[in-house]
Short mmCIF file of C-alpha atoms in Angstrom, two decimals:
data_model
loop_
_atom_site.label_atom_id
_atom_site.label_comp_id
_atom_site.label_asym_id
_atom_site.label_seq_id
_atom_site.Cartn_x
_atom_site.Cartn_y
_atom_site.Cartn_z
CA UNK A 1 -3.14 86.33 -1.16
CA UNK A 2 -6.46 87.85 -0.17
CA UNK A 3 -6.27 90.27 -3.14
CA UNK A 4 -5.66 87.50 -5.64
CA UNK A 5 -8.80 85.63 -4.55
CA UNK A 6 -10.80 88.82 -4.93
CA UNK A 7 -9.49 89.44 -8.43
CA UNK A 8 -10.29 85.89 -9.53
CA UNK A 9 -13.78 86.11 -8.07
CA UNK A 10 -14.37 89.46 -9.76
CA UNK A 11 -13.20 88.18 -13.14
CA UNK A 12 -15.36 85.11 -12.86
CA UNK A 13 -18.44 87.20 -12.15
CA UNK A 14 -17.58 89.50 -15.05
CA UNK A 15 -17.18 86.59 -17.49
CA UNK A 16 -20.34 84.88 -16.23
CA UNK A 17 -22.57 87.91 -16.59
CA UNK A 18 -20.81 88.99 -19.74
CA UNK A 19 -21.67 85.67 -21.32
CA UNK A 20 -25.29 85.96 -20.23
CA UNK A 21 -25.45 89.49 -21.55
CA UNK A 22 -23.90 88.55 -24.89
CA UNK A 23 -26.30 85.64 -25.25
CA UNK A 24 -29.22 87.84 -24.30
CA UNK A 25 -28.41 90.18 -27.20
CA UNK A 26 -29.30 87.32 -29.51
CA UNK A 27 -27.58 85.71 -32.45
CA UNK A 28 -27.33 86.83 -36.05
CA UNK A 29 -30.52 85.71 -37.76
CA UNK A 30 -30.13 82.90 -40.29
CA UNK A 31 -30.40 84.49 -43.72
CA UNK A 32 -33.47 84.11 -45.84
CA UNK A 33 -31.99 82.85 -49.09
CA UNK A 34 -34.12 83.64 -52.14
CA UNK A 35 -35.20 80.47 -53.93
CA UNK A 36 -34.50 79.88 -57.61
CA UNK A 37 -36.66 78.62 -60.40
CA UNK A 38 -35.90 75.21 -61.83
CA UNK A 39 -33.58 72.48 -60.65
CA UNK A 40 -30.06 72.83 -59.40
CA UNK A 41 -27.22 70.72 -60.79
CA UNK A 42 -26.76 69.13 -57.35
CA UNK A 43 -28.88 68.67 -54.20
CA UNK A 44 -29.04 71.77 -52.00
CA UNK A 45 -27.07 70.32 -49.09
CA UNK A 46 -24.30 69.31 -51.45
CA UNK A 47 -24.28 72.68 -53.18
CA UNK A 48 -23.95 74.52 -49.87
CA UNK A 49 -20.81 72.60 -49.06
CA UNK A 50 -19.30 72.05 -52.47
CA UNK A 51 -20.33 74.93 -54.74
CA UNK A 52 -16.92 76.57 -54.54
CA UNK A 53 -15.26 73.34 -55.64
CA UNK A 54 -17.68 73.04 -58.54
CA UNK A 55 -17.07 76.61 -59.64
CA UNK A 56 -13.32 76.22 -59.36
CA UNK A 57 -13.41 73.09 -61.47
CA UNK A 58 -15.68 74.54 -64.11
CA UNK A 59 -13.68 77.75 -64.43
CA UNK A 60 -10.55 75.74 -65.21
CA UNK A 61 -12.45 73.76 -67.82
CA UNK A 62 -13.84 76.85 -69.49
CA UNK A 63 -10.93 79.29 -69.33
CA UNK A 64 -7.99 76.95 -69.72
CA UNK A 65 -9.39 73.95 -71.59
CA UNK A 66 -11.79 75.94 -73.74
CA UNK A 67 -14.76 73.72 -72.89
CA UNK A 68 -17.35 76.45 -72.76
CA UNK A 69 -20.43 74.27 -73.00
CA UNK A 70 -20.89 73.71 -69.26
CA UNK A 71 -24.22 73.68 -67.46
CA UNK A 72 -22.80 74.37 -64.00
CA UNK A 73 -20.93 77.56 -64.84
CA UNK A 74 -21.32 80.79 -62.91
CA UNK A 75 -23.44 82.50 -65.58
CA UNK A 76 -26.07 79.76 -65.47
CA UNK A 77 -26.09 79.86 -61.64
CA UNK A 78 -26.76 83.59 -61.78
CA UNK A 79 -29.39 83.29 -64.52
CA UNK A 80 -31.36 80.83 -62.36
CA UNK A 81 -30.87 82.44 -58.94
CA UNK A 82 -31.26 86.10 -59.83
CA UNK A 83 -34.29 87.94 -58.42
CA UNK A 84 -36.22 90.53 -60.37
CA UNK A 85 -37.88 93.74 -59.27
CA UNK A 86 -41.55 94.50 -59.82
CA UNK A 87 -40.61 96.11 -63.13
CA UNK A 88 -38.80 92.98 -64.25
CA UNK A 89 -35.25 94.28 -63.87
CA UNK A 90 -32.67 91.85 -62.49
CA UNK A 91 -31.29 92.61 -59.03
CA UNK A 92 -27.51 92.12 -58.80
CA UNK A 93 -26.82 88.72 -57.23
CA UNK A 94 -24.24 90.19 -54.85
CA UNK A 95 -26.55 92.89 -53.52
CA UNK A 96 -27.59 92.82 -49.86
CA UNK A 97 -30.00 89.94 -49.18
CA UNK A 98 -29.63 88.42 -52.64
CA UNK A 99 -28.64 84.83 -53.30
CA UNK A 100 -24.86 85.08 -53.02
CA UNK A 101 -24.69 87.94 -50.55
CA UNK A 102 -27.25 86.56 -48.09
CA UNK A 103 -25.14 83.56 -47.11
CA UNK A 104 -21.73 85.11 -47.58
CA UNK A 105 -22.59 88.00 -45.29
CA UNK A 106 -23.91 85.56 -42.69
CA UNK A 107 -20.82 83.35 -42.67
CA UNK A 108 -18.46 86.29 -43.11
CA UNK A 109 -16.73 84.88 -46.18
CA UNK A 110 -15.63 87.52 -48.65
CA UNK A 111 -15.86 86.59 -52.33
CA UNK A 112 -14.33 88.59 -55.15
CA UNK A 113 -16.06 86.80 -58.02
CA UNK A 114 -18.01 89.93 -58.81
CA UNK A 115 -15.01 92.20 -59.09
CA UNK A 116 -14.84 90.78 -62.63
CA UNK A 117 -18.01 88.78 -63.26
CA UNK A 118 -21.35 90.27 -64.22
CA UNK A 119 -23.92 90.23 -61.42
CA UNK A 120 -27.01 90.10 -63.63
CA UNK A 121 -27.70 87.85 -66.61
CA UNK A 122 -27.73 89.35 -70.06
CA UNK A 123 -28.83 87.76 -73.27
CA UNK A 124 -28.55 90.30 -76.04
CA UNK A 125 -25.34 90.30 -78.01
CA UNK A 126 -25.44 93.47 -80.05
CA UNK A 127 -23.41 92.21 -82.98
CA UNK A 128 -24.83 91.34 -86.37
CA UNK A 129 -23.83 87.79 -87.18
CA UNK A 130 -25.21 87.33 -90.67
CA UNK A 131 -25.04 83.60 -90.12
CA UNK A 132 -21.27 83.70 -90.21
CA UNK A 133 -19.64 80.65 -88.77
CA UNK A 134 -16.08 79.51 -88.81
CA UNK A 135 -16.96 75.83 -89.04
CA UNK A 136 -14.63 74.80 -86.25
CA UNK A 137 -17.03 74.63 -83.35
CA UNK A 138 -16.82 70.85 -83.32
CA UNK A 139 -13.40 71.09 -81.71
CA UNK A 140 -14.87 72.59 -78.56
CA UNK A 141 -18.38 71.18 -78.58
CA UNK A 142 -18.40 68.61 -75.83
CA UNK A 143 -21.30 66.68 -74.35
CA UNK A 144 -22.60 68.14 -71.14
CA UNK A 145 -21.09 66.26 -68.25
CA UNK A 146 -22.76 67.79 -65.26
CA UNK A 147 -22.70 65.30 -62.49
CA UNK A 148 -19.64 63.28 -63.31
CA UNK A 149 -18.19 63.82 -59.87
CA UNK A 150 -21.45 63.85 -57.92
CA UNK A 151 -21.73 60.11 -57.20
CA UNK A 152 -18.29 60.18 -55.59
CA UNK A 153 -19.26 63.08 -53.33
CA UNK A 154 -22.52 61.41 -52.34
CA UNK A 155 -20.67 58.16 -51.64
CA UNK A 156 -18.40 60.09 -49.28
CA UNK A 157 -21.46 60.98 -47.24
CA UNK A 158 -21.92 64.55 -48.34
CA UNK A 159 -25.60 64.40 -49.17
CA UNK B 1 11.47 71.48 -71.39
CA UNK B 2 11.26 70.09 -74.89
CA UNK B 3 8.65 67.59 -73.79
CA UNK B 4 6.61 70.37 -72.30
CA UNK B 5 6.65 72.15 -75.66
CA UNK B 6 5.29 69.05 -77.32
CA UNK B 7 2.59 68.76 -74.71
CA UNK B 8 1.49 72.34 -75.18
CA UNK B 9 1.06 71.66 -78.85
CA UNK B 10 3.80 73.71 -80.42
CA UNK B 11 1.86 74.10 -83.57
CA UNK B 12 4.32 74.15 -86.36
CA UNK B 13 7.38 72.28 -87.52
CA UNK B 14 9.49 70.43 -84.96
CA UNK B 15 11.59 72.55 -82.64
CA UNK B 16 15.23 72.81 -83.51
CA UNK B 17 16.25 71.18 -80.26
CA UNK B 18 14.63 67.88 -81.18
CA UNK B 19 16.49 64.99 -82.65
CA UNK B 20 14.56 64.02 -85.79
CA UNK B 21 15.17 60.32 -85.33
CA UNK B 22 13.72 60.50 -81.85
CA UNK B 23 10.66 62.20 -83.26
CA UNK B 24 10.21 59.46 -85.83
CA UNK B 25 10.49 56.91 -83.08
CA UNK B 26 7.81 58.70 -81.12
CA UNK B 27 5.62 58.91 -84.19
CA UNK B 28 5.96 55.21 -84.81
CA UNK B 29 4.93 54.46 -81.28
CA UNK B 30 1.60 56.15 -81.89
CA UNK B 31 -0.49 58.61 -79.92
CA UNK B 32 1.22 58.50 -76.58
CA UNK B 33 4.62 57.45 -75.38
CA UNK B 34 5.45 56.41 -71.87
CA UNK B 35 8.84 55.89 -70.30
CA UNK B 36 9.21 54.32 -66.91
CA UNK B 37 11.73 56.32 -64.90
CA UNK B 38 11.54 54.24 -61.75
CA UNK B 39 8.94 51.96 -60.25
CA UNK B 40 5.71 53.90 -59.96
CA UNK B 41 6.95 56.97 -61.85
CA UNK B 42 6.08 57.12 -65.51
CA UNK B 43 6.78 59.91 -67.94
CA UNK B 44 4.13 60.43 -70.57
CA UNK B 45 4.69 62.34 -73.77
CA UNK B 46 1.77 63.14 -76.01
CA UNK B 47 2.72 63.22 -79.66
CA UNK B 48 0.09 65.68 -80.73
CA UNK B 49 2.19 67.68 -83.15
CA UNK B 50 3.79 64.71 -84.83
CA UNK B 51 2.41 63.49 -88.10
CA UNK B 52 1.04 66.54 -89.87
CA UNK B 53 3.44 68.68 -87.83
CA UNK B 54 0.55 70.94 -86.83
CA UNK B 55 -2.19 71.09 -84.25
CA UNK B 56 -5.62 70.41 -85.77
CA UNK B 57 -6.89 73.90 -84.97
CA UNK B 58 -5.12 77.22 -84.84
CA UNK B 59 -7.44 80.17 -84.96
CA UNK B 60 -6.19 83.25 -86.75
CA UNK B 61 -7.17 86.39 -88.58
CA UNK B 62 -6.36 87.84 -91.94
CA UNK B 63 -6.74 91.60 -92.38
CA UNK B 64 -6.85 92.79 -95.96
CA UNK B 65 -5.48 96.31 -95.56
CA UNK B 66 -6.20 97.07 -99.22
CA UNK B 67 -9.90 97.06 -98.30
CA UNK B 68 -9.71 98.65 -94.84
CA UNK B 69 -10.48 102.38 -94.96
CA UNK B 70 -9.21 105.10 -92.69
CA UNK B 71 -12.61 106.47 -91.69
CA UNK B 72 -14.14 103.10 -90.74
CA UNK B 73 -14.16 102.14 -87.08
CA UNK B 74 -16.69 99.30 -87.16
CA UNK B 75 -14.35 96.65 -85.71
CA UNK B 76 -13.33 98.81 -82.75
CA UNK B 77 -16.89 99.80 -82.05
CA UNK B 78 -18.13 96.21 -82.19
CA UNK B 79 -15.38 95.08 -79.81
CA UNK B 80 -16.39 97.75 -77.32
CA UNK B 81 -20.08 96.84 -77.60
CA UNK B 82 -19.61 93.12 -77.29
CA UNK B 83 -17.01 93.11 -74.52
CA UNK B 84 -18.53 95.98 -72.56
CA UNK B 85 -15.57 98.33 -72.94
CA UNK B 86 -16.00 102.04 -72.39
CA UNK B 87 -16.54 104.09 -75.52
CA UNK B 88 -15.44 107.31 -73.85
CA UNK B 89 -12.04 108.48 -74.98
CA UNK B 90 -9.92 108.61 -71.87
CA UNK B 91 -6.47 107.80 -70.55
CA UNK B 92 -7.61 104.56 -68.90
CA UNK B 93 -10.14 103.16 -71.35
CA UNK B 94 -9.21 99.79 -72.76
CA UNK B 95 -8.31 99.29 -76.40
CA UNK B 96 -8.41 95.59 -77.12
CA UNK B 97 -8.37 96.56 -80.79
CA UNK B 98 -7.29 99.89 -82.28
CA UNK B 99 -7.09 101.40 -85.71
CA UNK B 100 -3.55 102.31 -86.75
CA UNK B 101 -2.57 104.43 -89.74
CA UNK B 102 0.89 104.04 -91.19
CA UNK B 103 2.56 106.30 -93.74
CA UNK B 104 5.79 105.85 -95.63
CA UNK B 105 7.38 109.32 -95.40
CA UNK B 106 9.34 108.79 -98.62
CA UNK B 107 6.48 107.76 -100.86
CA UNK B 108 3.38 108.95 -99.02
CA UNK B 109 1.97 105.40 -99.12
CA UNK B 110 -0.71 105.22 -96.42
CA UNK B 111 -2.59 102.30 -94.94
CA UNK B 112 -5.11 102.06 -92.12
CA UNK B 113 -5.79 98.78 -90.36
CA UNK B 114 -6.78 97.32 -87.00
CA UNK B 115 -4.19 95.97 -84.56
CA UNK B 116 -5.11 93.73 -81.68
CA UNK B 117 -3.51 90.86 -79.75
CA UNK B 118 -1.65 88.96 -82.46
CA UNK B 119 -2.13 85.58 -80.71
CA UNK B 120 1.49 84.60 -81.26
CA UNK B 121 2.70 81.03 -81.38
CA UNK B 122 5.74 82.13 -79.36
CA UNK B 123 3.89 84.64 -77.20
CA UNK B 124 6.21 86.77 -75.10
CA UNK B 125 3.41 87.51 -72.64
CA UNK B 126 3.15 83.79 -71.92
CA UNK B 127 6.92 83.48 -71.49
CA UNK B 128 7.20 86.24 -68.89
CA UNK B 129 4.07 85.52 -66.83
CA UNK B 130 5.18 84.46 -63.34
CA UNK B 131 1.91 82.76 -62.38
CA UNK B 132 0.82 80.99 -65.56
CA UNK B 133 -2.12 83.37 -65.91
CA UNK B 134 -1.06 84.39 -69.39
CA UNK B 135 -1.40 81.24 -71.45
CA UNK B 136 -1.96 79.93 -74.94
CA UNK B 137 -4.79 77.53 -75.58
CA UNK B 138 -4.21 74.50 -77.80
CA UNK B 139 -6.29 76.24 -80.48
CA UNK B 140 -3.84 79.14 -80.57
CA UNK B 141 -5.84 81.76 -78.68
CA UNK B 142 -3.73 83.64 -76.13
CA UNK B 143 -5.65 84.58 -73.00
CA UNK B 144 -5.29 85.94 -69.49
CA UNK B 145 -6.66 83.60 -66.84
CA UNK B 146 -7.73 86.36 -64.48
CA UNK B 147 -8.19 83.88 -61.65
CA UNK B 148 -4.42 83.51 -61.61
CA UNK B 149 -3.38 87.03 -62.65
CA UNK B 150 -1.70 89.01 -59.88
CA UNK B 151 -1.55 92.24 -61.86
CA UNK B 152 2.25 92.40 -62.14
CA UNK B 153 2.06 93.90 -65.66
CA UNK B 154 5.01 91.87 -66.99
CA UNK B 155 2.96 90.81 -70.01
CA UNK B 156 2.10 94.41 -70.78
CA UNK B 157 5.80 95.25 -70.83
CA UNK B 158 6.73 92.15 -72.84
CA UNK B 159 4.19 92.49 -75.65
CA UNK B 160 5.73 94.22 -78.69
CA UNK B 161 2.25 94.98 -80.07
CA UNK B 162 1.03 96.86 -76.96
CA UNK B 163 -1.93 94.51 -77.00
CA UNK B 164 -2.23 94.04 -73.26
CA UNK B 165 -3.48 96.64 -70.81
CA UNK B 166 -4.12 96.87 -67.10
CA UNK B 167 -7.43 97.49 -65.39
CA UNK B 168 -6.70 100.14 -62.81
CA UNK B 169 -10.17 101.00 -61.63
CA UNK B 170 -13.21 99.19 -60.29
CA UNK B 171 -15.31 98.04 -63.25
CA UNK B 172 -19.07 97.75 -63.18
CA UNK B 173 -21.67 96.42 -65.64
CA UNK B 174 -19.44 93.82 -67.21
CA UNK B 175 -20.84 91.51 -69.84
CA UNK B 176 -21.40 87.94 -68.57
CA UNK B 177 -19.31 86.62 -71.47
CA UNK B 178 -16.43 89.06 -70.90
CA UNK B 179 -15.43 89.23 -67.22
CA UNK B 180 -12.90 91.96 -66.46
CA UNK B 181 -11.93 93.62 -63.23
CA UNK B 182 -9.51 95.79 -61.33
CA UNK B 183 -6.01 94.50 -60.78
CA UNK B 184 -5.72 92.19 -63.77
CA UNK B 185 -4.17 92.39 -67.22
CA UNK B 186 -6.45 92.04 -70.21
CA UNK B 187 -6.46 92.03 -73.97
CA UNK B 188 -8.22 90.74 -77.05
CA UNK B 189 -9.70 87.30 -76.34
CA UNK B 190 -10.59 86.60 -79.98
CA UNK B 191 -14.13 86.55 -78.54
CA UNK B 192 -13.67 83.04 -77.12
CA UNK B 193 -17.31 82.72 -76.10
CA UNK B 194 -18.45 83.51 -79.64
CA UNK B 195 -15.83 81.23 -81.19
CA UNK B 196 -16.89 78.41 -78.86
CA UNK B 197 -20.40 78.80 -80.23
CA UNK B 198 -19.24 78.63 -83.81
CA UNK B 199 -19.40 82.37 -84.44
CA UNK B 200 -16.67 84.64 -85.71
CA UNK B 201 -15.21 87.35 -83.43
CA UNK B 202 -17.22 90.54 -83.04
CA UNK B 203 -14.73 92.66 -85.00
CA UNK B 204 -14.87 90.29 -87.99
CA UNK B 205 -18.67 90.13 -87.90
CA UNK B 206 -18.90 93.93 -87.79
CA UNK B 207 -16.32 94.38 -90.55
CA UNK B 208 -18.31 92.09 -92.82
CA UNK B 209 -21.58 93.70 -91.84
CA UNK B 210 -20.92 97.43 -91.62
CA UNK B 211 -17.30 97.68 -92.73
CA UNK B 212 -15.34 96.87 -95.82
CA UNK B 213 -15.25 93.05 -95.52
CA UNK B 214 -11.54 93.28 -94.84
CA UNK B 215 -11.28 90.71 -92.06
CA UNK B 216 -11.32 86.92 -92.25
CA UNK B 217 -11.38 84.57 -89.27
CA UNK B 218 -10.72 80.87 -89.37
CA UNK B 219 -8.54 77.87 -88.78
CA UNK B 220 -5.05 78.51 -90.13
CA UNK B 221 -4.26 74.81 -90.01
CA UNK B 222 -7.19 73.67 -92.11
CA UNK B 223 -6.12 73.90 -95.76
CA UNK B 224 -9.77 74.00 -96.82
CA UNK B 225 -10.66 77.04 -94.69
CA UNK B 226 -11.22 80.40 -96.36
CA UNK B 227 -8.40 82.01 -94.39
CA UNK B 228 -5.88 79.28 -95.24
CA UNK B 229 -6.79 79.52 -98.93
CA UNK B 230 -6.34 83.31 -98.87
CA UNK B 231 -3.01 82.99 -97.07
CA UNK B 232 -1.85 80.47 -99.66
CA UNK B 233 -2.98 82.68 -102.54
CA UNK B 234 -1.89 86.17 -101.55
CA UNK B 235 1.29 87.70 -100.28
CA UNK B 236 0.76 88.46 -96.63
CA UNK B 237 2.90 89.38 -93.69
CA UNK B 238 2.70 89.74 -89.95
CA UNK B 239 3.58 92.84 -87.98
CA UNK B 240 7.18 92.76 -86.77
CA UNK B 241 7.69 89.39 -88.42
CA UNK B 242 11.40 89.89 -87.65
CA UNK B 243 10.71 89.11 -83.98
CA UNK B 244 9.87 85.53 -84.91
CA UNK B 245 6.83 85.30 -82.64
CA UNK B 246 4.73 83.77 -85.44
CA UNK B 247 1.54 85.76 -84.85
CA UNK B 248 -1.84 84.33 -85.71
CA UNK B 249 -2.97 87.65 -87.20
CA UNK B 250 -1.86 88.16 -90.78
CA UNK B 251 -1.99 91.32 -92.88
CA UNK B 252 -2.24 91.75 -96.61
CA UNK B 253 -1.06 94.89 -98.36
CA UNK B 254 1.42 96.39 -95.90
#
């Protein structure tokens, strides 16, 4: 009986000082997220919570429905949020401290977008086109519907 | 199952399984037909393929093998450039398009032409895919949705044209318009991003620019398109037409 009380007291002390010690070591600093040029498709607070839903929706529209003309697709996110070096070269968006990596490292959420997707924007398409068109683009030219779902999200109290 | 076929836009004449009178009934009813199964549950059937019997757009290619020369590699090179494929010859480099030379041993008749994903109407890769990653768009382009691909390689086994391949290594420096990565199947995409912007695929552009002007891209279902006119005028075939997969890539002169 006497031993049990001792053990409990010892554990309590250990937990108490352990907690103080752990707290004393400090917390992980909140990441410094690089800011982008221009305006985002949604308010920042909404993007932080909902960007994965947006990307999931837009990827279905592009890949499966063939509606490529989307403003909120991953390539435009990267083009706007990418940082450049002093020499003007783009820094990969998933590199340490960059836009995607900064937050995802902090919250410990692994993303595999960049196993397939390019991490820097690229404009040049090295193919001669000679003005050749197939005349069927109208089938997949759709008006840009960026914020069609945004009012609903804001109404739900997400902003 | 038959309704699902209709929904997906089976692009040519009615399937054998359909009762013609039922089809006429559907056609009379107009664009969409609904049947109430029970209160609150309604079955919708889109009648896309009824009327002309074809989807409005089916993209396809015509390769004139009488013009294609054995030494020319412009289409392959352009595909590699545009889609960011490795140009190094190696056991694991991707060949979304390859030049093939055939010879008749009895006559010595030789032809050289490119072979890529044939974008079949009855694509075997789509049939075998367990996750729905391998799919056919309503405009006839057969793609891998890599978000859904689990890398099982069934499509690679099923394709009689050896058009699909597997990415076995970590890939870097992809092109933004051609995502590709380890653990997924891939193949010719008919340059969907270019097609969406009204351009012709990279191989066709290069063939017309640097090559022998042997390739034509266009809408097979538009009688006024250049490709449809050529197909109506010349004798063409598809590779392994006996399989009945109805490829979207046609060849002249083989």
